[in-house]
PDB file of C-alpha atoms and ligand atoms in Angstrom:
ATOM      1  CA  MET B  11      -6.816   0.908 -35.580  1.00  0.00           C
ATOM      2  CA  LEU B  12     -10.495   0.369 -34.771  1.00  0.00           C
ATOM      3  CA  LEU B  13     -12.884   2.677 -36.023  1.00  0.00           C
ATOM      4  CA  VAL B  14     -16.581   1.879 -35.005  1.00  0.00           C
ATOM      5  CA  SER B  15     -18.122   3.716 -31.689  1.00  0.00           C
ATOM      6  CA  SER B  16     -19.309   0.462 -30.136  1.00  0.00           C
ATOM      7  CA  VAL B  17     -16.083   0.516 -28.532  1.00  0.00           C
ATOM      8  CA  ILE B  18     -17.097   3.351 -26.411  1.00  0.00           C
ATOM      9  CA  SER B  19     -17.706   2.392 -22.899  1.00  0.00           C
ATOM     10  CA  ALA B  20     -18.331   3.789 -19.245  1.00  0.00           C
ATOM     11  CA  SER B  21     -15.293   1.970 -18.141  1.00  0.00           C
ATOM     12  CA  MET B  22     -12.881   4.573 -20.627  1.00  0.00           C
ATOM     13  CA  ALA B  23     -10.288   6.521 -19.239  1.00  0.00           C
ATOM     14  CA  ILE B  24      -8.083   9.572 -19.773  1.00  0.00           C
ATOM     15  CA  ILE B  25      -4.901   9.496 -17.743  1.00  0.00           C
ATOM     16  CA  ALA B  26      -2.025  11.456 -17.983  1.00  0.00           C
ATOM     17  CA  PHE B  27       1.440  10.437 -16.242  1.00  0.00           C
ATOM     18  CA  SER B  28       3.056  13.489 -15.147  1.00  0.00           C
ATOM     19  CA  GLY B  29       5.898  14.294 -12.130  1.00  0.00           C
ATOM     20  CA  LYS B  30       9.777  14.976 -12.077  1.00  0.00           C
ATOM     21  CA  GLY B  31      12.140  14.074 -14.696  1.00  0.00           C
ATOM     22  CA  GLY B  32      13.359  10.839 -15.522  1.00  0.00           C
ATOM     23  CA  THR B  33      10.915   9.214 -12.529  1.00  0.00           C
ATOM     24  CA  GLY B  34       9.795   7.079 -15.000  1.00  0.00           C
ATOM     25  CA  LYS B  35       7.123   8.465 -17.046  1.00  0.00           C
ATOM     26  CA  THR B  36       7.592   7.013 -19.917  1.00  0.00           C
ATOM     27  CA  THR B  37       7.962   3.947 -18.819  1.00  0.00           C
ATOM     28  CA  LEU B  38       4.927   3.693 -16.819  1.00  0.00           C
ATOM     29  CA  ALA B  39       2.901   5.160 -19.581  1.00  0.00           C
ATOM     30  CA  ALA B  40       3.708   2.539 -22.329  1.00  0.00           C
ATOM     31  CA  LEU B  41       2.847  -0.331 -19.754  1.00  0.00           C
ATOM     32  CA  SER B  42      -0.547   1.240 -19.047  1.00  0.00           C
ATOM     33  CA  VAL B  43      -0.795   1.277 -22.804  1.00  0.00           C
ATOM     34  CA  LYS B  44       0.311  -2.274 -23.037  1.00  0.00           C
ATOM     35  CA  TYR B  45      -2.753  -3.270 -20.169  1.00  0.00           C
ATOM     36  CA  PHE B  46      -4.898  -2.036 -22.603  1.00  0.00           C
ATOM     37  CA  ALA B  47      -4.004  -3.687 -25.617  1.00  0.00           C
ATOM     38  CA  GLU B  48      -3.676  -7.204 -24.037  1.00  0.00           C
ATOM     39  CA  LYS B  49      -7.557  -6.160 -22.666  1.00  0.00           C
ATOM     40  CA  ASP B  50      -8.260  -5.604 -26.381  1.00  0.00           C
ATOM     41  CA  GLU B  51      -9.121  -2.100 -25.887  1.00  0.00           C
ATOM     42  CA  VAL B  52      -8.065   0.635 -28.293  1.00  0.00           C
ATOM     43  CA  THR B  53      -5.623   3.027 -26.831  1.00  0.00           C
ATOM     44  CA  LEU B  54      -4.497   7.094 -28.432  1.00  0.00           C
ATOM     45  CA  ALA B  55      -1.082   7.031 -26.907  1.00  0.00           C
ATOM     46  CA  PHE B  56      -0.074  10.704 -26.908  1.00  0.00           C
ATOM     47  CA  ASP B  57       3.801  11.508 -26.467  1.00  0.00           C
ATOM     48  CA  MET B  58       3.563  15.834 -25.114  1.00  0.00           C
ATOM     49  CA  ASP B  59       7.151  15.754 -24.123  1.00  0.00           C
ATOM     50  CA  PRO B  60       9.225  17.231 -26.966  1.00  0.00           C
ATOM     51  CA  ASP B  61      11.601  14.868 -26.150  1.00  0.00           C
ATOM     52  CA  ALA B  62       9.621  11.845 -27.654  1.00  0.00           C
ATOM     53  CA  HIS B  63      10.488   8.253 -26.190  1.00  0.00           C
ATOM     54  CA  LEU B  64       7.245   6.985 -26.174  1.00  0.00           C
ATOM     55  CA  SER B  65       7.195   5.670 -29.601  1.00  0.00           C
ATOM     56  CA  LYS B  66      10.072   3.329 -29.076  1.00  0.00           C
ATOM     57  CA  LEU B  67       8.593   1.751 -25.511  1.00  0.00           C
ATOM     58  CA  LEU B  68       5.356   0.999 -27.955  1.00  0.00           C
ATOM     59  CA  GLY B  69       7.242  -0.240 -30.877  1.00  0.00           C
ATOM     60  CA  LEU B  70       6.174   2.070 -33.107  1.00  0.00           C
ATOM     61  CA  PRO B  71       8.121   4.091 -36.350  1.00  0.00           C
ATOM     62  CA  LEU B  72       8.406   7.398 -35.461  1.00  0.00           C
ATOM     63  CA  THR B  73       9.201   9.776 -38.616  1.00  0.00           C
ATOM     64  CA  LYS B  74       7.680  12.690 -37.987  1.00  0.00           C
ATOM     65  CA  THR B  75       6.115  14.809 -35.047  1.00  0.00           C
ATOM     66  CA  ILE B  76       3.633  17.699 -34.489  1.00  0.00           C
ATOM     67  CA  GLY B  77       6.549  19.761 -34.620  1.00  0.00           C
ATOM     68  CA  HIS B  78       7.481  18.934 -38.062  1.00  0.00           C
ATOM     69  CA  VAL B  79       4.253  19.730 -39.766  1.00  0.00           C
ATOM     70  CA  VAL B  80       4.711  23.239 -38.138  1.00  0.00           C
ATOM     71  CA  ASP B  81       7.751  23.827 -39.214  1.00  0.00           C
ATOM     72  CA  HIS B  82       6.390  22.715 -42.668  1.00  0.00           C
ATOM     73  CA  ILE B  83       3.935  25.036 -42.382  1.00  0.00           C
ATOM     74  CA  HIS B  84       5.291  27.547 -41.769  1.00  0.00           C
ATOM     75  CA  LYS B  85       8.227  27.950 -44.323  1.00  0.00           C
ATOM     76  CA  GLU B  86       6.142  26.534 -47.266  1.00  0.00           C
ATOM     77  CA  LYS B  87       2.474  27.580 -46.796  1.00  0.00           C
ATOM     78  CA  LYS B  88       3.948  30.823 -44.722  1.00  0.00           C
ATOM     79  CA  LEU B  89       1.196  30.429 -42.487  1.00  0.00           C
ATOM     80  CA  GLU B  90       1.946  32.194 -38.903  1.00  0.00           C
ATOM     81  CA  LEU B  91       2.889  30.901 -36.144  1.00  0.00           C
ATOM     82  CA  GLU B  92       0.359  31.594 -33.410  1.00  0.00           C
ATOM     83  CA  PRO B  93      -2.269  33.144 -35.393  1.00  0.00           C
ATOM     84  CA  GLN B  94      -3.174  36.675 -34.052  1.00  0.00           C
ATOM     85  CA  LYS B  95      -6.681  36.378 -36.052  1.00  0.00           C
ATOM     86  CA  PRO B  96      -8.875  33.310 -36.230  1.00  0.00           C
ATOM     87  CA  VAL B  97      -7.351  30.592 -38.619  1.00  0.00           C
ATOM     88  CA  ASP B  98      -8.628  30.091 -41.680  1.00  0.00           C
ATOM     89  CA  VAL B  99     -10.951  26.460 -41.838  1.00  0.00           C
ATOM     90  CA  SER B 100      -9.048  25.533 -45.261  1.00  0.00           C
ATOM     91  CA  ASP B 101      -5.398  26.302 -43.023  1.00  0.00           C
ATOM     92  CA  VAL B 102      -6.246  24.687 -39.890  1.00  0.00           C
ATOM     93  CA  GLU B 103      -8.008  21.093 -42.765  1.00  0.00           C
ATOM     94  CA  TYR B 104      -4.249  21.372 -44.316  1.00  0.00           C
ATOM     95  CA  PHE B 105      -2.796  21.231 -41.352  1.00  0.00           C
ATOM     96  CA  TYR B 106      -4.760  18.209 -40.003  1.00  0.00           C
ATOM     97  CA  SER B 107      -4.251  16.162 -42.974  1.00  0.00           C
ATOM     98  CA  ARG B 108      -0.659  16.327 -42.670  1.00  0.00           C
ATOM     99  CA  VAL B 109      -0.983  15.576 -39.316  1.00  0.00           C
ATOM    100  CA  MET B 110      -3.178  12.502 -40.082  1.00  0.00           C
ATOM    101  CA  SER B 111      -0.857  11.254 -43.008  1.00  0.00           C
ATOM    102  CA  ASN B 112       2.182  11.859 -41.514  1.00  0.00           C
ATOM    103  CA  VAL B 113       2.539  11.908 -37.478  1.00  0.00           C
ATOM    104  CA  LEU B 114      -0.523   9.815 -36.610  1.00  0.00           C
ATOM    105  CA  ILE B 115       0.699   6.199 -36.238  1.00  0.00           C
ATOM    106  CA  GLU B 116      -1.945   3.541 -36.756  1.00  0.00           C
ATOM    107  CA  GLY B 117      -1.092   0.383 -34.593  1.00  0.00           C
ATOM    108  CA  ASP B 118      -3.095  -2.673 -34.094  1.00  0.00           C
ATOM    109  CA  LYS B 119      -4.937  -1.832 -31.139  1.00  0.00           C
ATOM    110  CA  THR B 120      -3.181   1.468 -30.013  1.00  0.00           C
ATOM    111  CA  ASP B 121      -2.874   4.546 -32.373  1.00  0.00           C
ATOM    112  CA  LEU B 122       0.543   7.410 -31.455  1.00  0.00           C
ATOM    113  CA  LEU B 123       0.665  10.481 -31.790  1.00  0.00           C
ATOM    114  CA  THR B 124       3.867  12.677 -30.947  1.00  0.00           C
ATOM    115  CA  LEU B 125       4.003  16.597 -30.643  1.00  0.00           C
ATOM    116  CA  GLY B 126       8.064  16.861 -30.882  1.00  0.00           C
ATOM    117  CA  LYS B 127       9.303  20.187 -31.291  1.00  0.00           C
ATOM    118  CA  PRO B 128      10.473  22.837 -34.175  1.00  0.00           C
ATOM    119  CA  SER B 129      13.551  22.854 -35.246  1.00  0.00           C
ATOM    120  CA  SER B 130      16.103  25.522 -34.275  1.00  0.00           C
ATOM    121  CA  ASP B 131      14.638  28.392 -36.225  1.00  0.00           C
ATOM    122  CA  ILE B 132      11.537  28.378 -33.935  1.00  0.00           C
ATOM    123  CA  ASP B 133      13.300  29.204 -31.192  1.00  0.00           C
ATOM    124  CA  CYS B 134       9.980  28.899 -29.198  1.00  0.00           C
ATOM    125  CA  TYR B 135       7.631  25.607 -28.172  1.00  0.00           C
ATOM    126  CA  CYS B 136       4.464  27.605 -28.195  1.00  0.00           C
ATOM    127  CA  PRO B 137       3.546  27.476 -32.030  1.00  0.00           C
ATOM    128  CA  VAL B 138       3.833  23.417 -31.224  1.00  0.00           C
ATOM    129  CA  PHE B 139       1.362  23.350 -29.171  1.00  0.00           C
ATOM    130  CA  TYR B 140      -1.047  26.153 -30.345  1.00  0.00           C
ATOM    131  CA  TRP B 141      -1.284  23.898 -33.741  1.00  0.00           C
ATOM    132  CA  ALA B 142      -1.336  20.604 -31.441  1.00  0.00           C
ATOM    133  CA  GLU B 143      -4.565  21.704 -29.931  1.00  0.00           C
ATOM    134  CA  HIS B 144      -6.320  21.828 -33.334  1.00  0.00           C
ATOM    135  CA  ALA B 145      -5.012  18.760 -34.517  1.00  0.00           C
ATOM    136  CA  VAL B 146      -5.869  16.823 -30.942  1.00  0.00           C
ATOM    137  CA  THR B 147      -9.570  18.721 -30.952  1.00  0.00           C
ATOM    138  CA  LYS B 148      -9.972  17.436 -34.771  1.00  0.00           C
ATOM    139  CA  ILE B 149      -8.680  13.723 -33.633  1.00  0.00           C
ATOM    140  CA  LEU B 150     -10.982  13.303 -31.096  1.00  0.00           C
ATOM    141  CA  LYS B 151     -14.181  14.768 -32.339  1.00  0.00           C
ATOM    142  CA  SER B 152     -13.811  14.045 -36.234  1.00  0.00           C
ATOM    143  CA  TYR B 153     -13.570   9.817 -34.983  1.00  0.00           C
ATOM    144  CA  LYS B 154     -16.035  10.754 -32.346  1.00  0.00           C
ATOM    145  CA  MET B 155     -13.955   9.515 -29.913  1.00  0.00           C
ATOM    146  CA  PRO B 156     -13.674   5.641 -31.254  1.00  0.00           C
ATOM    147  CA  TYR B 157     -10.651   5.448 -28.134  1.00  0.00           C
ATOM    148  CA  MET B 158     -11.560   3.686 -25.524  1.00  0.00           C
ATOM    149  CA  HIS B 159      -8.463   4.904 -23.410  1.00  0.00           C
ATOM    150  CA  ILE B 160      -6.165   7.865 -24.192  1.00  0.00           C
ATOM    151  CA  VAL B 161      -2.731   7.548 -22.944  1.00  0.00           C
ATOM    152  CA  VAL B 162      -1.068  11.279 -22.571  1.00  0.00           C
ATOM    153  CA  ASP B 163       2.856  10.796 -21.693  1.00  0.00           C
ATOM    154  CA  CYS B 164       3.457  14.246 -20.702  1.00  0.00           C
ATOM    155  CA  ASP B 165       6.892  16.464 -20.288  1.00  0.00           C
ATOM    156  CA  PRO B 166       8.783  16.299 -17.019  1.00  0.00           C
ATOM    157  CA  GLY B 167       7.472  18.777 -14.559  1.00  0.00           C
ATOM    158  CA  THR B 168       4.683  21.328 -14.654  1.00  0.00           C
ATOM    159  CA  GLU B 169       5.389  23.406 -17.715  1.00  0.00           C
ATOM    160  CA  ILE B 170       2.450  21.605 -19.406  1.00  0.00           C
ATOM    161  CA  PHE B 171      -0.162  22.169 -17.427  1.00  0.00           C
ATOM    162  CA  PRO B 172      -0.806  26.023 -18.245  1.00  0.00           C
ATOM    163  CA  ARG B 173      -1.055  25.390 -21.446  1.00  0.00           C
ATOM    164  CA  LYS B 174      -4.586  24.382 -22.895  1.00  0.00           C
ATOM    165  CA  ILE B 175      -3.696  21.345 -24.700  1.00  0.00           C
ATOM    166  CA  LEU B 176      -5.113  19.170 -22.218  1.00  0.00           C
ATOM    167  CA  ASP B 177      -7.594  20.942 -21.440  1.00  0.00           C
ATOM    168  CA  ARG B 178      -8.662  19.672 -25.505  1.00  0.00           C
ATOM    169  CA  ILE B 179      -8.353  16.510 -24.580  1.00  0.00           C
ATOM    170  CA  ALA B 180     -10.255  16.942 -21.098  1.00  0.00           C
ATOM    171  CA  ASP B 181     -13.195  18.830 -23.243  1.00  0.00           C
ATOM    172  CA  ASP B 182     -15.252  16.156 -24.053  1.00  0.00           C
ATOM    173  CA  ARG B 183     -15.307  14.494 -20.675  1.00  0.00           C
ATOM    174  CA  GLY B 184     -12.193  15.322 -18.207  1.00  0.00           C
ATOM    175  CA  ILE B 185      -9.098  13.637 -17.751  1.00  0.00           C
ATOM    176  CA  ASP B 186      -9.791  10.798 -15.645  1.00  0.00           C
ATOM    177  CA  TYR B 187      -6.809  10.536 -13.783  1.00  0.00           C
ATOM    178  CA  VAL B 188      -3.420  12.755 -13.219  1.00  0.00           C
ATOM    179  CA  PHE B 189      -0.690   9.607 -12.396  1.00  0.00           C
ATOM    180  CA  THR B 190       2.234  11.778 -10.572  1.00  0.00           C
ATOM    181  CA  VAL B 191       5.243   9.414 -10.778  1.00  0.00           C
ATOM    182  CA  LEU B 192       7.584   9.715  -7.842  1.00  0.00           C
ATOM    183  CA  ASP B 193      11.094   8.141  -7.405  1.00  0.00           C
ATOM    184  CA  GLY B 194      10.999   8.669  -3.125  1.00  0.00           C
ATOM    185  CA  SER B 195      12.713  11.953  -3.296  1.00  0.00           C
ATOM    186  CA  ARG B 196      11.757  14.454  -1.698  1.00  0.00           C
ATOM    187  CA  MET B 197      11.937  16.702  -4.773  1.00  0.00           C
ATOM    188  CA  SER B 198       9.602  14.226  -6.665  1.00  0.00           C
ATOM    189  CA  LEU B 199       7.045  14.902  -4.530  1.00  0.00           C
ATOM    190  CA  ASP B 200       7.537  19.069  -4.418  1.00  0.00           C
ATOM    191  CA  THR B 201       6.653  18.580  -8.041  1.00  0.00           C
ATOM    192  CA  ALA B 202       3.991  16.255  -7.617  1.00  0.00           C
ATOM    193  CA  GLN B 203       2.674  19.181  -4.760  1.00  0.00           C
ATOM    194  CA  ASP B 204       3.496  22.113  -7.555  1.00  0.00           C
ATOM    195  CA  ILE B 205       1.138  19.390 -10.605  1.00  0.00           C
ATOM    196  CA  VAL B 206      -1.630  19.370  -7.907  1.00  0.00           C
ATOM    197  CA  ASN B 207      -1.255  22.995  -7.090  1.00  0.00           C
ATOM    198  CA  GLU B 208      -1.251  23.691 -11.197  1.00  0.00           C
ATOM    199  CA  ILE B 209      -4.309  21.431 -11.191  1.00  0.00           C
ATOM    200  CA  ASN B 210      -6.494  22.977  -8.872  1.00  0.00           C
ATOM    201  CA  LYS B 211      -5.914  26.386  -9.901  1.00  0.00           C
ATOM    202  CA  LYS B 212      -7.351  26.191 -13.173  1.00  0.00           C
ATOM    203  CA  HIS B 213      -8.416  22.992 -14.039  1.00  0.00           C
ATOM    204  CA  SER B 214     -11.857  22.191 -12.967  1.00  0.00           C
ATOM    205  CA  ASN B 215     -12.543  18.863 -15.172  1.00  0.00           C
ATOM    206  CA  PHE B 216      -8.799  16.852 -14.523  1.00  0.00           C
ATOM    207  CA  GLY B 217      -9.835  14.022 -12.009  1.00  0.00           C
ATOM    208  CA  LYS B 218      -8.060  13.115  -9.333  1.00  0.00           C
ATOM    209  CA  VAL B 219      -4.250  13.455  -8.950  1.00  0.00           C
ATOM    210  CA  TYR B 220      -2.475  10.121  -7.581  1.00  0.00           C
ATOM    211  CA  GLY B 221       1.061   9.307  -6.462  1.00  0.00           C
ATOM    212  CA  ILE B 222       2.577   6.192  -8.119  1.00  0.00           C
ATOM    213  CA  CYS B 223       6.344   5.121  -6.779  1.00  0.00           C
ATOM    214  CA  ASN B 224       8.590   4.042  -8.992  1.00  0.00           C
ATOM    215  CA  ARG B 225      11.686   1.780  -8.101  1.00  0.00           C
ATOM    216  CA  VAL B 226      11.591   2.286  -4.504  1.00  0.00           C
ATOM    217  CA  ASP B 227      11.784  -1.454  -3.429  1.00  0.00           C
ATOM    218  CA  ASP B 228      12.120  -1.247   0.444  1.00  0.00           C
ATOM    219  CA  SER B 229       8.958  -1.391   1.891  1.00  0.00           C
ATOM    220  CA  LYS B 230      10.065   0.185   5.227  1.00  0.00           C
ATOM    221  CA  THR B 231      10.478   3.039   2.697  1.00  0.00           C
ATOM    222  CA  GLN B 232       7.817   2.774   1.074  1.00  0.00           C
ATOM    223  CA  GLN B 233       5.694   3.113   4.209  1.00  0.00           C
ATOM    224  CA  LEU B 234       7.421   5.936   4.564  1.00  0.00           C
ATOM    225  CA  ILE B 235       6.827   7.536   1.484  1.00  0.00           C
ATOM    226  CA  LYS B 236       3.221   6.645   1.982  1.00  0.00           C
ATOM    227  CA  GLU B 237       3.330   8.536   5.219  1.00  0.00           C
ATOM    228  CA  VAL B 238       4.696  11.665   4.072  1.00  0.00           C
ATOM    229  CA  ALA B 239       2.826  11.697   0.915  1.00  0.00           C
ATOM    230  CA  LYS B 240      -0.410  11.425   2.799  1.00  0.00           C
ATOM    231  CA  THR B 241       0.230  13.821   5.369  1.00  0.00           C
ATOM    232  CA  LYS B 242       2.738  16.521   4.216  1.00  0.00           C
ATOM    233  CA  TYR B 243       1.482  16.552   0.725  1.00  0.00           C
ATOM    234  CA  GLY B 244      -2.282  14.877   0.894  1.00  0.00           C
ATOM    235  CA  LEU B 245      -1.421  12.589  -1.745  1.00  0.00           C
ATOM    236  CA  GLU B 246      -2.512   9.686  -2.259  1.00  0.00           C
ATOM    237  CA  ILE B 247      -0.359   6.433  -3.608  1.00  0.00           C
ATOM    238  CA  ILE B 248      -1.768   3.956  -5.463  1.00  0.00           C
ATOM    239  CA  GLY B 249       1.211   1.636  -5.975  1.00  0.00           C
ATOM    240  CA  PHE B 250       4.655   0.751  -5.859  1.00  0.00           C
ATOM    241  CA  ILE B 251       6.211  -0.172  -9.599  1.00  0.00           C
ATOM    242  CA  PRO B 252       9.308  -2.512  -8.603  1.00  0.00           C
ATOM    243  CA  THR B 253      12.633  -1.806  -9.995  1.00  0.00           C
ATOM    244  CA  ASP B 254      12.618  -4.506 -13.153  1.00  0.00           C
ATOM    245  CA  GLN B 255      16.050  -5.456 -14.829  1.00  0.00           C
ATOM    246  CA  GLU B 256      13.741  -6.597 -17.845  1.00  0.00           C
ATOM    247  CA  ILE B 257      12.475  -2.926 -18.074  1.00  0.00           C
ATOM    248  CA  VAL B 258      16.953  -1.809 -17.727  1.00  0.00           C
ATOM    249  CA  ARG B 259      17.623  -4.900 -20.500  1.00  0.00           C
ATOM    250  CA  ARG B 260      14.967  -3.747 -22.451  1.00  0.00           C
ATOM    251  CA  SER B 261      15.445   0.116 -22.413  1.00  0.00           C
ATOM    252  CA  LEU B 262      19.408  -0.334 -23.136  1.00  0.00           C
ATOM    253  CA  VAL B 263      18.966  -2.364 -26.263  1.00  0.00           C
ATOM    254  CA  ASN B 264      16.064  -0.095 -27.257  1.00  0.00           C
ATOM    255  CA  GLN B 265      13.281  -2.666 -27.365  1.00  0.00           C
ATOM    256  CA  SER B 266       9.381  -2.262 -26.686  1.00  0.00           C
ATOM    257  CA  MET B 267       7.921  -2.710 -23.455  1.00  0.00           C
ATOM    258  CA  MET B 268       4.633  -4.346 -25.295  1.00  0.00           C
ATOM    259  CA  ASP B 269       5.700  -7.951 -26.051  1.00  0.00           C
ATOM    260  CA  ILE B 270       7.303  -7.834 -21.988  1.00  0.00           C
ATOM    261  CA  THR B 271       6.793 -11.416 -19.967  1.00  0.00           C
ATOM    262  CA  ASP B 272       7.593 -11.925 -16.726  1.00  0.00           C
ATOM    263  CA  SER B 273       7.898  -8.123 -15.920  1.00  0.00           C
ATOM    264  CA  SER B 274       7.692  -7.325 -11.925  1.00  0.00           C
ATOM    265  CA  ALA B 275       6.775  -3.429 -13.071  1.00  0.00           C
ATOM    266  CA  TYR B 276       4.447  -4.478 -15.457  1.00  0.00           C
ATOM    267  CA  GLU B 277       2.320  -6.946 -12.888  1.00  0.00           C
ATOM    268  CA  ALA B 278       2.744  -3.914 -10.759  1.00  0.00           C
ATOM    269  CA  MET B 279       1.741  -1.269 -12.674  1.00  0.00           C
ATOM    270  CA  ARG B 280      -1.676  -3.504 -13.698  1.00  0.00           C
ATOM    271  CA  GLU B 281      -2.631  -4.046 -10.242  1.00  0.00           C
ATOM    272  CA  ALA B 282      -2.316  -0.321  -9.592  1.00  0.00           C
ATOM    273  CA  LEU B 283      -4.585   0.392 -12.851  1.00  0.00           C
ATOM    274  CA  LYS B 284      -7.002  -2.585 -11.488  1.00  0.00           C
ATOM    275  CA  SER B 285      -7.382  -1.062  -7.879  1.00  0.00           C
ATOM    276  CA  LEU B 286      -8.738   2.094  -9.947  1.00  0.00           C
ATOM    277  CA  HIS B 287     -10.886  -0.041 -11.493  1.00  0.00           C
ATOM    278  CA  ILE B 288      -9.858   0.790 -15.153  1.00  0.00           C
TER     279      ILE B 288
HETATM  280  N1  LIG G 303      10.575  -0.105 -12.752  1.00  0.00           N
HETATM  281  C1  LIG G 303      11.679   0.272 -13.605  1.00  0.00           C
HETATM  282  N2  LIG G 303      12.563  -0.665 -13.256  1.00  0.00           N
HETATM  283  C2  LIG G 303      13.826  -0.394 -14.189  1.00  0.00           C
HETATM  284  N3  LIG G 303      14.126   0.746 -14.770  1.00  0.00           N
HETATM  285  C3  LIG G 303      13.018   1.566 -15.110  1.00  0.00           C
HETATM  286  C4  LIG G 303      11.903   1.191 -14.228  1.00  0.00           C
HETATM  287  N4  LIG G 303      10.724   2.278 -14.273  1.00  0.00           N
HETATM  288  C5  LIG G 303      11.858   3.526 -15.577  1.00  0.00           C
HETATM  289  N5  LIG G 303      13.301   2.590 -15.772  1.00  0.00           N
HETATM  290  C6  LIG G 303      14.512   3.338 -16.302  1.00  0.00           C
HETATM  291  O1  LIG G 303      14.488   4.588 -16.212  1.00  0.00           O
HETATM  292  C7  LIG G 303      14.806   4.989 -16.973  1.00  0.00           C
HETATM  293  C8  LIG G 303      13.854   6.774 -16.788  1.00  0.00           C
HETATM  294  O2  LIG G 303      12.890   6.252 -17.625  1.00  0.00           O
HETATM  295  P1  LIG G 303      11.967   6.983 -18.008  1.00  0.00           P
HETATM  296  O3  LIG G 303      12.604   7.669 -19.336  1.00  0.00           O
HETATM  297  O4  LIG G 303      10.416   6.389 -18.301  1.00  0.00           O
HETATM  298  O5  LIG G 303      11.624   8.161 -17.204  1.00  0.00           O
HETATM  299  P2  LIG G 303      10.998   9.727 -17.488  1.00  0.00           P
HETATM  300  O6  LIG G 303      10.466  10.077 -16.567  1.00  0.00           O
HETATM  301  O7  LIG G 303      10.064   9.303 -18.856  1.00  0.00           O
HETATM  302  O8  LIG G 303      12.019  10.400 -17.932  1.00  0.00           O
HETATM  303  P3  LIG G 303      11.950  12.092 -18.751  1.00  0.00           P
HETATM  304  O9  LIG G 303      11.394  13.368 -17.493  1.00  0.00           O
HETATM  305  O10 LIG G 303      13.143  12.022 -18.830  1.00  0.00           O
HETATM  306  O11 LIG G 303      10.847  12.068 -19.505  1.00  0.00           O
HETATM  307  C9  LIG G 303      14.679   4.922 -18.239  1.00  0.00           C
HETATM  308  O12 LIG G 303      16.225   4.660 -18.311  1.00  0.00           O
HETATM  309  C10 LIG G 303      13.783   3.588 -17.783  1.00  0.00           C
HETATM  310  O13 LIG G 303      14.162   2.141 -18.476  1.00  0.00           O
HETATM  311 MG1  LIG G 304       9.439  10.706 -20.311  1.00  0.00          MG
END
């Protein structure tokens, strides 16, 4: 990973992939990371789904998550899970150092941070989000944002939006784009609408929400989805990502997407990003 501030530029993009479960968020997030890596642009990939899979698609070895560190500080350091009073600087430093040494995976052009989940002794995700806010703020601030792009893979649905963690990422310069991945179903459009509503309610520093439709290959159906999305949901679709057997194959044999070639899905994802001048 490159630690020089000269890589910061106006074309930096912060993109969150959201949407209904199983629509292709993680896959499209990984293809976007690949696009940036090919342009030689350093990216922080942030897997915010407790059911974390992004590492596999990026070919990065995941051993520990922020959830593991929260477990550790709770059990061994006896720190409160969600302190009611301001947290000691030394506790934050300790937490941060463990995240940096155990969780942040530094790749060539891509670093990966994984939220994960706590062990079953802690039956709530809130502490993980609480502490992750500290980690994210610190990583972005103390590195002076060396990352040109941040790609966030959200968990399914709207759960992530009331949490403050996306706001912490957006603190400096906003989230540029929220892509809600659609699978052509009315349900995926309904989830997209819920996401838009959540964002409009509380997140003024979030940029435009776009729909991106995955695995709907029939042109007439695509046209219909475009119309319904626009007229009934006010949602603009920036791309149709085709069903791609190479993605199916790689997923089955647990092979990264980073060196994928001849991929119609990757080509379409690249065109969608280019259409936004990313
Ligand atoms: N364009 C595509 N062509 C072929 N297979 C695809 C495509 N997009 C996604 N898939 C496959 O569909 C499955 C679901 O994709 P993915 O895991 O990316 O969805 P998700 O929205 O992240 O799911 P979750 O909500 O569980 O996090 C995976 O097996 C993936 O390989
Ligand atoms: Mg996923």
